[in-house]
Coordinates of C-alpha atoms in Angstrom, one line a residue:
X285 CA 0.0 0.0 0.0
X286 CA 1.4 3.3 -1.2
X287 CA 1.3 5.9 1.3
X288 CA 1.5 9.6 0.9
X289 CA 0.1 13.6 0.9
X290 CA -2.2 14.5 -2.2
X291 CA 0.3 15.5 -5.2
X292 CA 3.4 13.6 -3.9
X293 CA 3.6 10.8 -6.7
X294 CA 1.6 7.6 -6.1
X295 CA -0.2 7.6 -9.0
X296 CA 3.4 8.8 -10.6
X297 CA 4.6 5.4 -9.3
X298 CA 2.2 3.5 -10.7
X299 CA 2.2 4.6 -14.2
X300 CA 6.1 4.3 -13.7
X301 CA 5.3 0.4 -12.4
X302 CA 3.3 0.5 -15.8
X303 CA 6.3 1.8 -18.1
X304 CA 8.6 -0.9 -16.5
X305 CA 6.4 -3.9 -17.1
X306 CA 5.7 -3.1 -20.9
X307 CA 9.9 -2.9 -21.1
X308 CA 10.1 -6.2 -19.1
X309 CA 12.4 -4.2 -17.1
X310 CA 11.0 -6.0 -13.7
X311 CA 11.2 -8.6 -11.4
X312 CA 10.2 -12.3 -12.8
X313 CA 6.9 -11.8 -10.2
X314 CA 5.7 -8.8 -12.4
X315 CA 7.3 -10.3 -16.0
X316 CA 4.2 -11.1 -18.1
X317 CA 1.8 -9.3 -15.6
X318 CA -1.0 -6.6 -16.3
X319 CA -1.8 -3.1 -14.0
X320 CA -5.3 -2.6 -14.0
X321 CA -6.7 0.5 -12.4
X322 CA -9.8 1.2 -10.4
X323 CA -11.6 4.5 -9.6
X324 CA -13.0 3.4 -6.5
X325 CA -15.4 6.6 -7.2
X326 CA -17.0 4.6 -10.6
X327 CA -17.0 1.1 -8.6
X328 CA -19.1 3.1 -5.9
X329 CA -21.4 4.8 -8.4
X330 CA -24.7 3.2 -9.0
X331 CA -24.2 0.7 -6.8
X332 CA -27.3 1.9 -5.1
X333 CA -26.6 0.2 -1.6
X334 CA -24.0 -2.1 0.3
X335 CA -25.3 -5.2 -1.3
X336 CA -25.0 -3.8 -4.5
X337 CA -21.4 -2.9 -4.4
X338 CA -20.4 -6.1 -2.7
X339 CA -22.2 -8.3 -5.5
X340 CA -20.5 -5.8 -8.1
X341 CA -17.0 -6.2 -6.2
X342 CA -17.2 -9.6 -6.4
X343 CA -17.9 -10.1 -9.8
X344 CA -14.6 -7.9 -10.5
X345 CA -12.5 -9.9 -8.5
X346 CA -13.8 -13.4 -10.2
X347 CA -12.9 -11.1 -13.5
X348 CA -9.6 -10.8 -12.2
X349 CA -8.7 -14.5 -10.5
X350 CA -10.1 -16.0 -14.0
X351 CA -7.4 -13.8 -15.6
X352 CA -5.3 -15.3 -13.6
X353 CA -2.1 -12.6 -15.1
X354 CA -3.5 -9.4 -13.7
X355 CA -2.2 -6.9 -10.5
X356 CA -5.2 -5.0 -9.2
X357 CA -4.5 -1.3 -8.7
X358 CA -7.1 0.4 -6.5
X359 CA -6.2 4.2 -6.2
X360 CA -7.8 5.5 -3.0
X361 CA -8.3 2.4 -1.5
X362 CA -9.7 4.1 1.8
X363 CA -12.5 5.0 -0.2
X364 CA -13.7 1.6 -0.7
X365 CA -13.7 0.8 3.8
X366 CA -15.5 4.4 3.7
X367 CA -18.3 3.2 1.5
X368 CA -21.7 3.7 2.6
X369 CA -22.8 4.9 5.8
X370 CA -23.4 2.0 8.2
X371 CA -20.5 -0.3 10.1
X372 CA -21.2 -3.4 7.3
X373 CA -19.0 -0.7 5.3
X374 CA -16.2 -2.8 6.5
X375 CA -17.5 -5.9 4.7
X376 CA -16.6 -4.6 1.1
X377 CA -12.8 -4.9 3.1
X378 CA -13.5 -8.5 4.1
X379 CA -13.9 -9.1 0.5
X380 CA -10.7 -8.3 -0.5
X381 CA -9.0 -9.7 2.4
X382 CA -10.8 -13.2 2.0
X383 CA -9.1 -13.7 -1.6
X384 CA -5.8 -11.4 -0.5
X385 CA -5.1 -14.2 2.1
X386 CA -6.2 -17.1 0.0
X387 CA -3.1 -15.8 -2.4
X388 CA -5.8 -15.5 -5.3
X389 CA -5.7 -11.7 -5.4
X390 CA -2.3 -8.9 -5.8
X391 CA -3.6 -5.9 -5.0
X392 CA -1.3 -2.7 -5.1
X393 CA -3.3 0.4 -2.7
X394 CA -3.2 4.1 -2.3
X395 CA -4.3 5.9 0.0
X396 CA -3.5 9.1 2.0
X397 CA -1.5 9.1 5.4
X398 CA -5.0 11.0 7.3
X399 CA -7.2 8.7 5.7
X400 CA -5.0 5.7 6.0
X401 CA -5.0 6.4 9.9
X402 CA -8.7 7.3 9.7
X403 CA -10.2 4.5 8.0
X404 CA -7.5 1.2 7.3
X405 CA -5.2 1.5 10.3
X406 CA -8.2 0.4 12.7
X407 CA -8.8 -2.7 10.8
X408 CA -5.7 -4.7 12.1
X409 CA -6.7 -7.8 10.0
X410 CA -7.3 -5.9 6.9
X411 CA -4.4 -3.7 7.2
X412 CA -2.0 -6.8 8.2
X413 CA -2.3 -8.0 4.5
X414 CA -0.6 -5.3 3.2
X415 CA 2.9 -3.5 3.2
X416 CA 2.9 0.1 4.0
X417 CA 4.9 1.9 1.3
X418 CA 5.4 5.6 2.5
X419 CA 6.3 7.9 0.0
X420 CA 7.8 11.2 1.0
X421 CA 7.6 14.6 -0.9
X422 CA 9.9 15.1 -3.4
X423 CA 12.8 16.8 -2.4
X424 CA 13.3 20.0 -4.9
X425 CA 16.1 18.4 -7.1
X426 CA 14.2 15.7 -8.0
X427 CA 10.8 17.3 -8.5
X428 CA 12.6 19.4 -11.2
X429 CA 14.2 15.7 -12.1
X430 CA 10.5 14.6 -12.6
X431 CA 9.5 18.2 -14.4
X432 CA 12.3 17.5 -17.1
X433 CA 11.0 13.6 -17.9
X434 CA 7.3 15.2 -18.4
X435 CA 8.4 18.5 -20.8
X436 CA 8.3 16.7 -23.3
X437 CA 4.6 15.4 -23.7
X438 CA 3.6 19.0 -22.3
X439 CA 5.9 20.6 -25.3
X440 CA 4.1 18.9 -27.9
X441 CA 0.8 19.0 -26.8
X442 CA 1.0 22.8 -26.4
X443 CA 3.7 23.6 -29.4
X444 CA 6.1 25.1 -26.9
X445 CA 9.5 24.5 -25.5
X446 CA 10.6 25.2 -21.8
X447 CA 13.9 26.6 -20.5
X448 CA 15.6 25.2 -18.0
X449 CA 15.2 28.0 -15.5
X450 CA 11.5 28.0 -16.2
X451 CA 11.2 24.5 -15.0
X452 CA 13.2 25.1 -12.2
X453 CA 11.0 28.0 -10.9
X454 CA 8.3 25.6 -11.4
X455 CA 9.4 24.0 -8.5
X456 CA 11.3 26.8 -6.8
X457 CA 8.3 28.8 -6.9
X458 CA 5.6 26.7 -6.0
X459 CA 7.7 25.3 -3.0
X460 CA 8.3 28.6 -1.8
X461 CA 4.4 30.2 -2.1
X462 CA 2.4 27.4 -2.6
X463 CA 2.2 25.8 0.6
X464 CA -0.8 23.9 1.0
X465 CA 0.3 20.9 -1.8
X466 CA 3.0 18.9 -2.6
X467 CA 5.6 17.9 -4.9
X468 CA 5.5 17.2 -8.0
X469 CA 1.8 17.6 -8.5
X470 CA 1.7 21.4 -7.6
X471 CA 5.0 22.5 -9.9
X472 CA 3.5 19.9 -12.8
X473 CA -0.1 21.8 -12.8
X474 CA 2.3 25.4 -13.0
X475 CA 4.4 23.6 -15.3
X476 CA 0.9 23.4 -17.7
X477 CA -0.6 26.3 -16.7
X478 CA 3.0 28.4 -18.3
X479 CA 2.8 26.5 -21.3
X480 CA -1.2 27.5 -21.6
X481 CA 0.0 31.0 -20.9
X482 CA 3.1 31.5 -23.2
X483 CA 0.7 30.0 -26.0
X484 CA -1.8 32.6 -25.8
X485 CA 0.8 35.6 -25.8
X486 CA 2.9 34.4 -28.5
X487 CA 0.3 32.3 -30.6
X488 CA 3.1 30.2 -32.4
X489 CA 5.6 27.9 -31.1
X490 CA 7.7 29.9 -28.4
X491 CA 9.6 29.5 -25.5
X492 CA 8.1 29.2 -22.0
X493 CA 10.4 31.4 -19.3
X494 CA 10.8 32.0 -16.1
X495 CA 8.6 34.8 -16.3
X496 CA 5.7 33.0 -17.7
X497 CA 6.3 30.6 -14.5
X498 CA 6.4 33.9 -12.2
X499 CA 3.2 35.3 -13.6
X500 CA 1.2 32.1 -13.1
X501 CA 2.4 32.5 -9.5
X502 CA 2.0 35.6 -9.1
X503 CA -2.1 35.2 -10.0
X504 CA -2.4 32.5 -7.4
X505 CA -1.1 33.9 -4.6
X506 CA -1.3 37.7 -5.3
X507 CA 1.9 38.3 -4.7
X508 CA 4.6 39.7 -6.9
X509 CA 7.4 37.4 -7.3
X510 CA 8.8 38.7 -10.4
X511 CA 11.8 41.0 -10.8
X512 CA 11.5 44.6 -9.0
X513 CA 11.0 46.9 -11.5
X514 CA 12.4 50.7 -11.8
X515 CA 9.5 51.8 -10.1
X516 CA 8.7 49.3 -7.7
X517 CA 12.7 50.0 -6.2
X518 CA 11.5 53.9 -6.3
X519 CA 8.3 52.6 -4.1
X520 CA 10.7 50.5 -1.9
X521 CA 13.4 52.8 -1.4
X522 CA 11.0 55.8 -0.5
X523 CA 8.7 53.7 1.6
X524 CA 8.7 55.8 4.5
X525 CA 7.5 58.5 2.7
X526 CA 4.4 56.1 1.7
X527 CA 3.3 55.3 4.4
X528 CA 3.9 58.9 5.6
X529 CA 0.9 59.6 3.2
X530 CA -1.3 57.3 5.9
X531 CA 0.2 57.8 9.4
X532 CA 1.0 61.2 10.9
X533 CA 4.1 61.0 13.0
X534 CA 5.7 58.2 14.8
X535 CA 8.6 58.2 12.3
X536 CA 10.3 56.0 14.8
X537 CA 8.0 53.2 13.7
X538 CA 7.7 53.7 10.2
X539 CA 11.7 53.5 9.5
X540 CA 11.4 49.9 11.2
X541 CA 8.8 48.7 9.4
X542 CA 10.5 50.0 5.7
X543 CA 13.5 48.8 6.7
X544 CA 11.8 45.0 7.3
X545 CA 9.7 45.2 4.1
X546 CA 12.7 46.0 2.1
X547 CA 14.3 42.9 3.1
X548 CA 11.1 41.1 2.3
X549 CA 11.1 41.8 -0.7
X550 CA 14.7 41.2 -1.8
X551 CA 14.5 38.3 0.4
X552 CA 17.5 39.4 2.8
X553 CA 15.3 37.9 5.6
X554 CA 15.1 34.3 6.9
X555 CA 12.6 32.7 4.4
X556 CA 11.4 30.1 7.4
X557 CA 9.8 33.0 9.7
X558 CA 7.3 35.4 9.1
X559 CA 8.1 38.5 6.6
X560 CA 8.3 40.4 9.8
X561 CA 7.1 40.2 13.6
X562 CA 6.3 43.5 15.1
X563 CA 5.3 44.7 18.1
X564 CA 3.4 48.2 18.6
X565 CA 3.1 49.6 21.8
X566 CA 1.2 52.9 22.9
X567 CA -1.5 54.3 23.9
X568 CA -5.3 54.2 22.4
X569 CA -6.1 56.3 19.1
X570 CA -2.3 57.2 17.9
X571 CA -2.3 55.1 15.0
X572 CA -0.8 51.7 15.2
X573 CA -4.0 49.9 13.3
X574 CA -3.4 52.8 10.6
X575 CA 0.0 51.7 10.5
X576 CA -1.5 48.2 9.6
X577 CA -3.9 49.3 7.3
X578 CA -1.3 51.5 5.3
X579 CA 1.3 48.4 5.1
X580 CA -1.6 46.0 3.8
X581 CA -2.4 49.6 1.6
X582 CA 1.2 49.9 0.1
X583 CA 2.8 47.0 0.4
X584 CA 0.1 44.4 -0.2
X585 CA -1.4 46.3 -2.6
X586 CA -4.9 46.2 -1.0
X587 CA -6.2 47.4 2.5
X588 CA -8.3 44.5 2.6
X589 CA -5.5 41.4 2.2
X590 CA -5.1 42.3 6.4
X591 CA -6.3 39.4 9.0
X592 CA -7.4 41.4 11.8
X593 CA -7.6 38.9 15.5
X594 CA -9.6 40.7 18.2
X595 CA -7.5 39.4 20.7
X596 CA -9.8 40.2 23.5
X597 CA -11.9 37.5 22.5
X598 CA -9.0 34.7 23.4
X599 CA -9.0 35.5 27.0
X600 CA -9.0 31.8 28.1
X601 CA -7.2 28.7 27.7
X602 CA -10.3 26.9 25.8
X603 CA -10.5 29.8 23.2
X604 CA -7.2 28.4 21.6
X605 CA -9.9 25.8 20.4
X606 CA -11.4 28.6 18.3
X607 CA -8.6 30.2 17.4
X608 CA -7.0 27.3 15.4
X609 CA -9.7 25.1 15.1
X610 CA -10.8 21.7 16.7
X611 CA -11.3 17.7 14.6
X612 CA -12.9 18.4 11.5
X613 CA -13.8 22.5 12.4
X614 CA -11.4 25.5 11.3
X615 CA -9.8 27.8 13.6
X616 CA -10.5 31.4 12.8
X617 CA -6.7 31.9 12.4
X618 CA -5.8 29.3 10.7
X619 CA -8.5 29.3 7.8
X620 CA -7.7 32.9 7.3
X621 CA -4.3 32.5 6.3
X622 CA -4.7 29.5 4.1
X623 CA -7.1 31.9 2.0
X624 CA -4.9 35.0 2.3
X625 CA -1.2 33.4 2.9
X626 CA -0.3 37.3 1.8
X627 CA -1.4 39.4 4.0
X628 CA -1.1 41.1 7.3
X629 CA -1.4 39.2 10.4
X630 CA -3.1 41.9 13.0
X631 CA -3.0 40.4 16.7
X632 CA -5.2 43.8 18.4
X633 CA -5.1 44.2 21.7
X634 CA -2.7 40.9 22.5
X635 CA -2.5 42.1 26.1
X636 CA -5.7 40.7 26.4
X637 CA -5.2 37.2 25.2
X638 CA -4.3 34.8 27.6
X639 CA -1.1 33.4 28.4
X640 CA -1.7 30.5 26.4
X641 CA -2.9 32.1 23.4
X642 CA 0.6 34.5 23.5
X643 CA 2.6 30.4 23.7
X644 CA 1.1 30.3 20.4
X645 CA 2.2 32.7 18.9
X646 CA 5.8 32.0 20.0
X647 CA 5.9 28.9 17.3
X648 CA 4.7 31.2 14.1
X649 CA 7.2 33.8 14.8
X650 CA 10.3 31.1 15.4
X651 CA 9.2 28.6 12.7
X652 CA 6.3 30.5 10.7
X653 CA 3.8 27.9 10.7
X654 CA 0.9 27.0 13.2
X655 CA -0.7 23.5 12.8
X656 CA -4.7 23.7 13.3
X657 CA -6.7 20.8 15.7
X658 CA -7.2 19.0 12.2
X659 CA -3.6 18.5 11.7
X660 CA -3.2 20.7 8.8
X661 CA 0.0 23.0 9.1
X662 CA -0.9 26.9 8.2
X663 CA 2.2 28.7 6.9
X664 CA 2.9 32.2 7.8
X665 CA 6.1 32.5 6.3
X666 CA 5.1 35.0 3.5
X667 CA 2.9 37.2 5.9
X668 CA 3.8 40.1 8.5
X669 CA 2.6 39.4 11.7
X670 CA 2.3 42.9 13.8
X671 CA 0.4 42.3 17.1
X672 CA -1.0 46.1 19.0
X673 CA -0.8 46.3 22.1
X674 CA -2.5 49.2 24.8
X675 CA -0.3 47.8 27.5
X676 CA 2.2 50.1 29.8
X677 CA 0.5 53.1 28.5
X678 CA 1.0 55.0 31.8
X679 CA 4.4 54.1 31.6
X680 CA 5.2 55.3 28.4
X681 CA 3.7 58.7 29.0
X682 CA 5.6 59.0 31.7
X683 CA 8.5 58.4 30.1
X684 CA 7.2 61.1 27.2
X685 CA 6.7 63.5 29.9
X686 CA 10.2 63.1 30.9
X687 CA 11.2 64.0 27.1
X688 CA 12.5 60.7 26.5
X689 CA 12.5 60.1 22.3
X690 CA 10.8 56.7 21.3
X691 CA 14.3 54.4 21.3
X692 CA 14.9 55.6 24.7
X693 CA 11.4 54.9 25.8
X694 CA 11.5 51.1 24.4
X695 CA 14.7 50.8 25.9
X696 CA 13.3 51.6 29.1
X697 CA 10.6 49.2 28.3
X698 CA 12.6 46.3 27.7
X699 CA 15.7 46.8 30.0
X700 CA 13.2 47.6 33.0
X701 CA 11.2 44.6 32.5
X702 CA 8.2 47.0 32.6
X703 CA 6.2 44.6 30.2
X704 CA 6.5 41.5 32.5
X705 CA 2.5 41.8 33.8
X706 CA 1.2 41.3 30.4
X707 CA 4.5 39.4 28.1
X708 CA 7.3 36.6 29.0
X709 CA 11.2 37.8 28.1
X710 CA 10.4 34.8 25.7
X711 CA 7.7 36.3 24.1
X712 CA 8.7 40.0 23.4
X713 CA 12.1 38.8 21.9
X714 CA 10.7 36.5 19.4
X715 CA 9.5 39.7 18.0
X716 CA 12.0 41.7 15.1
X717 CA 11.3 44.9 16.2
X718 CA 9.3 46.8 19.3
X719 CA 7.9 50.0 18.4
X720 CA 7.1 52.8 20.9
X721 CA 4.0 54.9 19.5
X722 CA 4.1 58.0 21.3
X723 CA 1.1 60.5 22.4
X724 CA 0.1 62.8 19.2
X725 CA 1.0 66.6 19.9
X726 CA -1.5 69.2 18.7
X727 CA 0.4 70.0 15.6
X728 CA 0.4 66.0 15.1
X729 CA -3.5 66.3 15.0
X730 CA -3.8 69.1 13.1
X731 CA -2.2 66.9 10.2
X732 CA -4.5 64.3 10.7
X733 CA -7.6 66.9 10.7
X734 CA -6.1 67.6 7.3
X735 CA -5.8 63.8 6.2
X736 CA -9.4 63.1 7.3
X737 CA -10.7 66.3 5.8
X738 CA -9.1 65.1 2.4
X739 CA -10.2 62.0 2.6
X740 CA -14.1 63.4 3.4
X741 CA -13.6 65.6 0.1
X742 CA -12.8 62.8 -2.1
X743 CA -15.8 61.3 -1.1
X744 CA -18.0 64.7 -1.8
X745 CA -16.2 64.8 -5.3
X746 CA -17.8 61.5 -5.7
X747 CA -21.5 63.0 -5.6
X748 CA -20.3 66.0 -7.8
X749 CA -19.4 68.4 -5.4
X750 CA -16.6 70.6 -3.6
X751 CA -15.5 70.4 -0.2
X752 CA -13.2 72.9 1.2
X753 CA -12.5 74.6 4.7
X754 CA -10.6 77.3 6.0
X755 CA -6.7 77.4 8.3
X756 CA -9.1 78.4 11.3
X757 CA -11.8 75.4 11.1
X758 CA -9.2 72.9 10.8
X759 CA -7.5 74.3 14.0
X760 CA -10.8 74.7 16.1
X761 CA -11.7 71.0 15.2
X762 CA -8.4 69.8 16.7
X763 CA -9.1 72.5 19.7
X764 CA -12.3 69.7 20.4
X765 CA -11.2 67.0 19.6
X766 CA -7.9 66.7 21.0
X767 CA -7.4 64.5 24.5
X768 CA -4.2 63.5 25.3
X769 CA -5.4 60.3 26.3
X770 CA -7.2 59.2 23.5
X771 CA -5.2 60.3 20.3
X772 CA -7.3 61.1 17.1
X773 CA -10.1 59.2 18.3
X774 CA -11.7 62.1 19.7
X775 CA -11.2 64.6 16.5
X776 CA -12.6 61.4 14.0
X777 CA -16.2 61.7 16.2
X778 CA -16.0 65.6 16.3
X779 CA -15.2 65.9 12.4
X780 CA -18.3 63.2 11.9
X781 CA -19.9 64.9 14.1
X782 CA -20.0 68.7 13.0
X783 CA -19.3 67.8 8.8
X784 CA -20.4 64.5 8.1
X785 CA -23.6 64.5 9.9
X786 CA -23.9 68.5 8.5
X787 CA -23.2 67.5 5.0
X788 CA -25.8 64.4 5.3
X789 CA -28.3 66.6 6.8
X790 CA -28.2 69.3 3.5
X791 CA -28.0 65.8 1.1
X792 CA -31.4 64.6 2.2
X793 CA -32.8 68.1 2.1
X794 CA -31.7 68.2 -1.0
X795 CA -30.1 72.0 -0.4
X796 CA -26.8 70.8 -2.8
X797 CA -26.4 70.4 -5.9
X798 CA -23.8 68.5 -8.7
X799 CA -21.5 71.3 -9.0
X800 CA -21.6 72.7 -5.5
X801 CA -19.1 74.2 -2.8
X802 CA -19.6 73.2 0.5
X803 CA -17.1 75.4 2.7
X804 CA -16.4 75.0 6.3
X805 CA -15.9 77.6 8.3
X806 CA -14.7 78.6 12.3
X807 CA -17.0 78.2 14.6
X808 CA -18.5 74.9 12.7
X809 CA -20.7 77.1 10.0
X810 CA -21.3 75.0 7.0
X811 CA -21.5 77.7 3.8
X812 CA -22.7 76.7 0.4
X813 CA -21.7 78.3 -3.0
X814 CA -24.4 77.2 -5.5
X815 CA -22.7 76.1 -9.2
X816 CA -23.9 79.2 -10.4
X817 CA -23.2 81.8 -8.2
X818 CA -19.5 80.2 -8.5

């Protein structure tokens, strides 16, 4: 019985069994033998109940001892023990082990190592007359080994040739991004997928590349693995000023995080952990989850390819249960990040989590995979896990108070132990970098009044009309909204408040028109310049 992961090679083996016998290039047992093949799916089909498939079974086996020259190949063998939904299910295995013992039957199985466990392994007297066979992935060498013997048939069917390199990447790439199958079956199905591709582009016979190979990847995983172009190295090397676009201040912060991304993506980083663990630390409303959002924004390429765990809800040992899943349910976590591999990780609030929940997390930053309660191991090697964290907030005011820059103040964190009520020594220094997020000054917030102001406009625009306000409202909105507590928390619910909830209240009046220049002025006034007075 051949034993292995989907897309490792049984069925590989077989056919290979297949090649050997029609060269008489085997062992005198096999010499003048035949493979047959069964679907267990089309044996089970129709069959309409357990006595039909057992009466159906045995009239294939009779087929086969009559034959007397033939080796029985039943691919998914587990499939046959899993048949129907009673416990005589088992009886379509007696079957097979009645004539197996009686010498009458050679049967060659497959079956996965889950399902093997799962459904054969419990039956000791029908597993005991077989030999377990396990075969392992392929290691990268000899999946490309394996790549190189099937060009051929793929070359002619599609009228294309492949390049060494491009067959390599193949497997390069798909080992590297594609973590959820195996070798060779995952680099054989991009090895087909390229030759589609480089078809369809050139329309004649043409060469596949390596960059027909890295665009096939790159539209499964959504992530670009091709080479940087002149002004993707502008973007990188001016990333700071990027994400400056998002997040006011903290520029402590934002060099760290460029600084990791940019090894990312040359891959000057170790390619077993995470793209990069971070830790944000610092008060409420200062813009650590903006932070987030604007490294999903720029670096991702979409706000939305960001995994965001309300850590408050994993305040107990049991929730680990929920968070990577239990026998047969996903974990929240871990069925997230199988569907967006590339993405940001964002652990909010991880103060909150319990201590067992943090123990977790100490495994995906060290080896950048987490296996779930099915068995199934999630990969976070190509994400960027930043956790947020409220916690020593008095502490690092205090410290700001005291005039202390943002270095200083993590260094007082960390060589202090001031952290040790809510994180282990363990657990902060699996993380790459700690950044302090200090208290916004007014002139901080005045920015941000700007930003959200801009961003309220382009929504106006949207309907057809102008928004605009003068120096002084901008200034008396962060007069009301500012707290030092709270960040720009307050100023968001003040600027909703006295422009959003304004601006709706004209819409539905229907006092604006296309065209239309709403201006906001001191002391909240809301002034409208009709498209033809303008």
């Amino acid at each position: 019985m051949l034993l292995g992961d989907p897309g490792v090679g049984k069925s590989t083996i077989l056919e290979g069994i297949a090649e050997l016998m029609t060269a008489e290039d085997v062992p005198e047992a096999l010499q003048d033998k035949r493979l047959v093949v069964t679907d267990p799916g089309a044996l089970i089909a129709g069959a309409g109940n357990i006595g039909g498939l057992e009466s159906r079974m045995e009239n294939i086996i009779q087929e086969i001892v009559q034959a007397g020259n033939v080796i029985w190949c039943i691919e998914d063998i587990h499939t046959l023990l899993g048949a129907g939904s009673t416990g005589s299910s088992i009886d379509i295995g007696k079957i097979l082990m009645n004539y197996i013992s009686q010498g009458y039957l050679k049967v060659i199985g497959t079956s996965t190592t889950k399902e093997y466990e799962k459904l054969i392994e419990p039956h000791e007297a029908f597993n005991r007359r077989f030999q377990q066979v396990k075969i392992k992935e392929l290691a990268p060498q000899d999946a490309i080994l394996v790549l190189e013997g099937r060009a051929p048939f793929v070359e002619g069917k599609h009228g294309v040739f492949f390049t060494y390199q491009a067959l390599a990447d193949c497997v390069n790439l798909t080992e590297r991004y594609i973590k959820d199958r195996h070798l060779p079956a995952k680099a054989l199905d991009v090895m087909i997928e390229a030759a589609i591709l480089a078809r369809e582009q050139a329309g004649k016979v043409t060469l596949v590349t390596k960059d027909h190979v890295a665009q096939i990847i790159a539209e499964k995983t959504n992530v670009a693995v091709t080479s940087i172009t002149a002004s993707e190295s502008e973007k990188l090397l001016h990333l700071e000023k990027y994400l400056h676009e998002c997040v006011i201040g903290q520029d402590e912060a934002i060099v760290a995080i460029a600084k990791a991304l940019r090894r990312a993506r040359e891959d000057v980083r170790d390619l077993t952990r995470p793209i990069a663990s971070l830790l944000f630390m610092g008060p409420t409303g200062v813009g650590k989850t903006e932070t987030a959002k604007a490294i999903a924004k720029v670096y991702f390429g979409d706000e939305q390819r960001m995994i965001r765990v309300d850590m408050s809800e994993y305040d107990t040992p049991e929730s680990i249960a929920k968070l990577i899943g239990v026998s047969g349910q996903p974990g929240t976590l871990t069925a997230a990040i199988r569907q967006k591999p590339f993405s940001i990780v964002l652990l909010d609030e991880i103060e909150k989590a319990h201590r067992d929940i943090l123990n977790i997390f100490l495994q995906v930053m060290e080896d950048g995979r987490l296996t779930d309660g099915s068995g199934y191991t999630a990969d976070f090697t190509n994400a960027m896990l930043i956790a947020t964290s409220n916690a020593a907030t008095a502490e690092i005011q205090k410290l700001y108070d005291q005039g202390l820059t943002p270095e200083k103040i993590q260094n007082e964190l960390l060589e202090n132990n001031l952290l040790k009520q809510w994180f282990t020594p363990e657990f902060i220094n699996r993380f790459d970098h700690v950044a302090v997020f200090t208290p916004l000054t007014p002139e901080e917030l005045l920015q941000i009044a700007e930003l959200l102001l801009k961003k309220l406009a382009a929504a106006m625009l949207e309907k057809g009309l102008t928004l605009r306000w003068t120096p002084e409202a901008a200034v008396e909105l962060v007069k009301l909204g500012y707290h030092p507590q709270f960040g720009a928390r307050p100023l968001r619910r003040v600027i909703q408040d006295r422009v959003q909830d304004a601006v709706a209240q004209l819409l539905l009046r229907q006092k604006l028109s296309r065209r239309d220049v709403i201006e906001l002025q001191a002391g909240g006034a809301l002034k409208v310049y009709k498209a033809e007075q303008i």
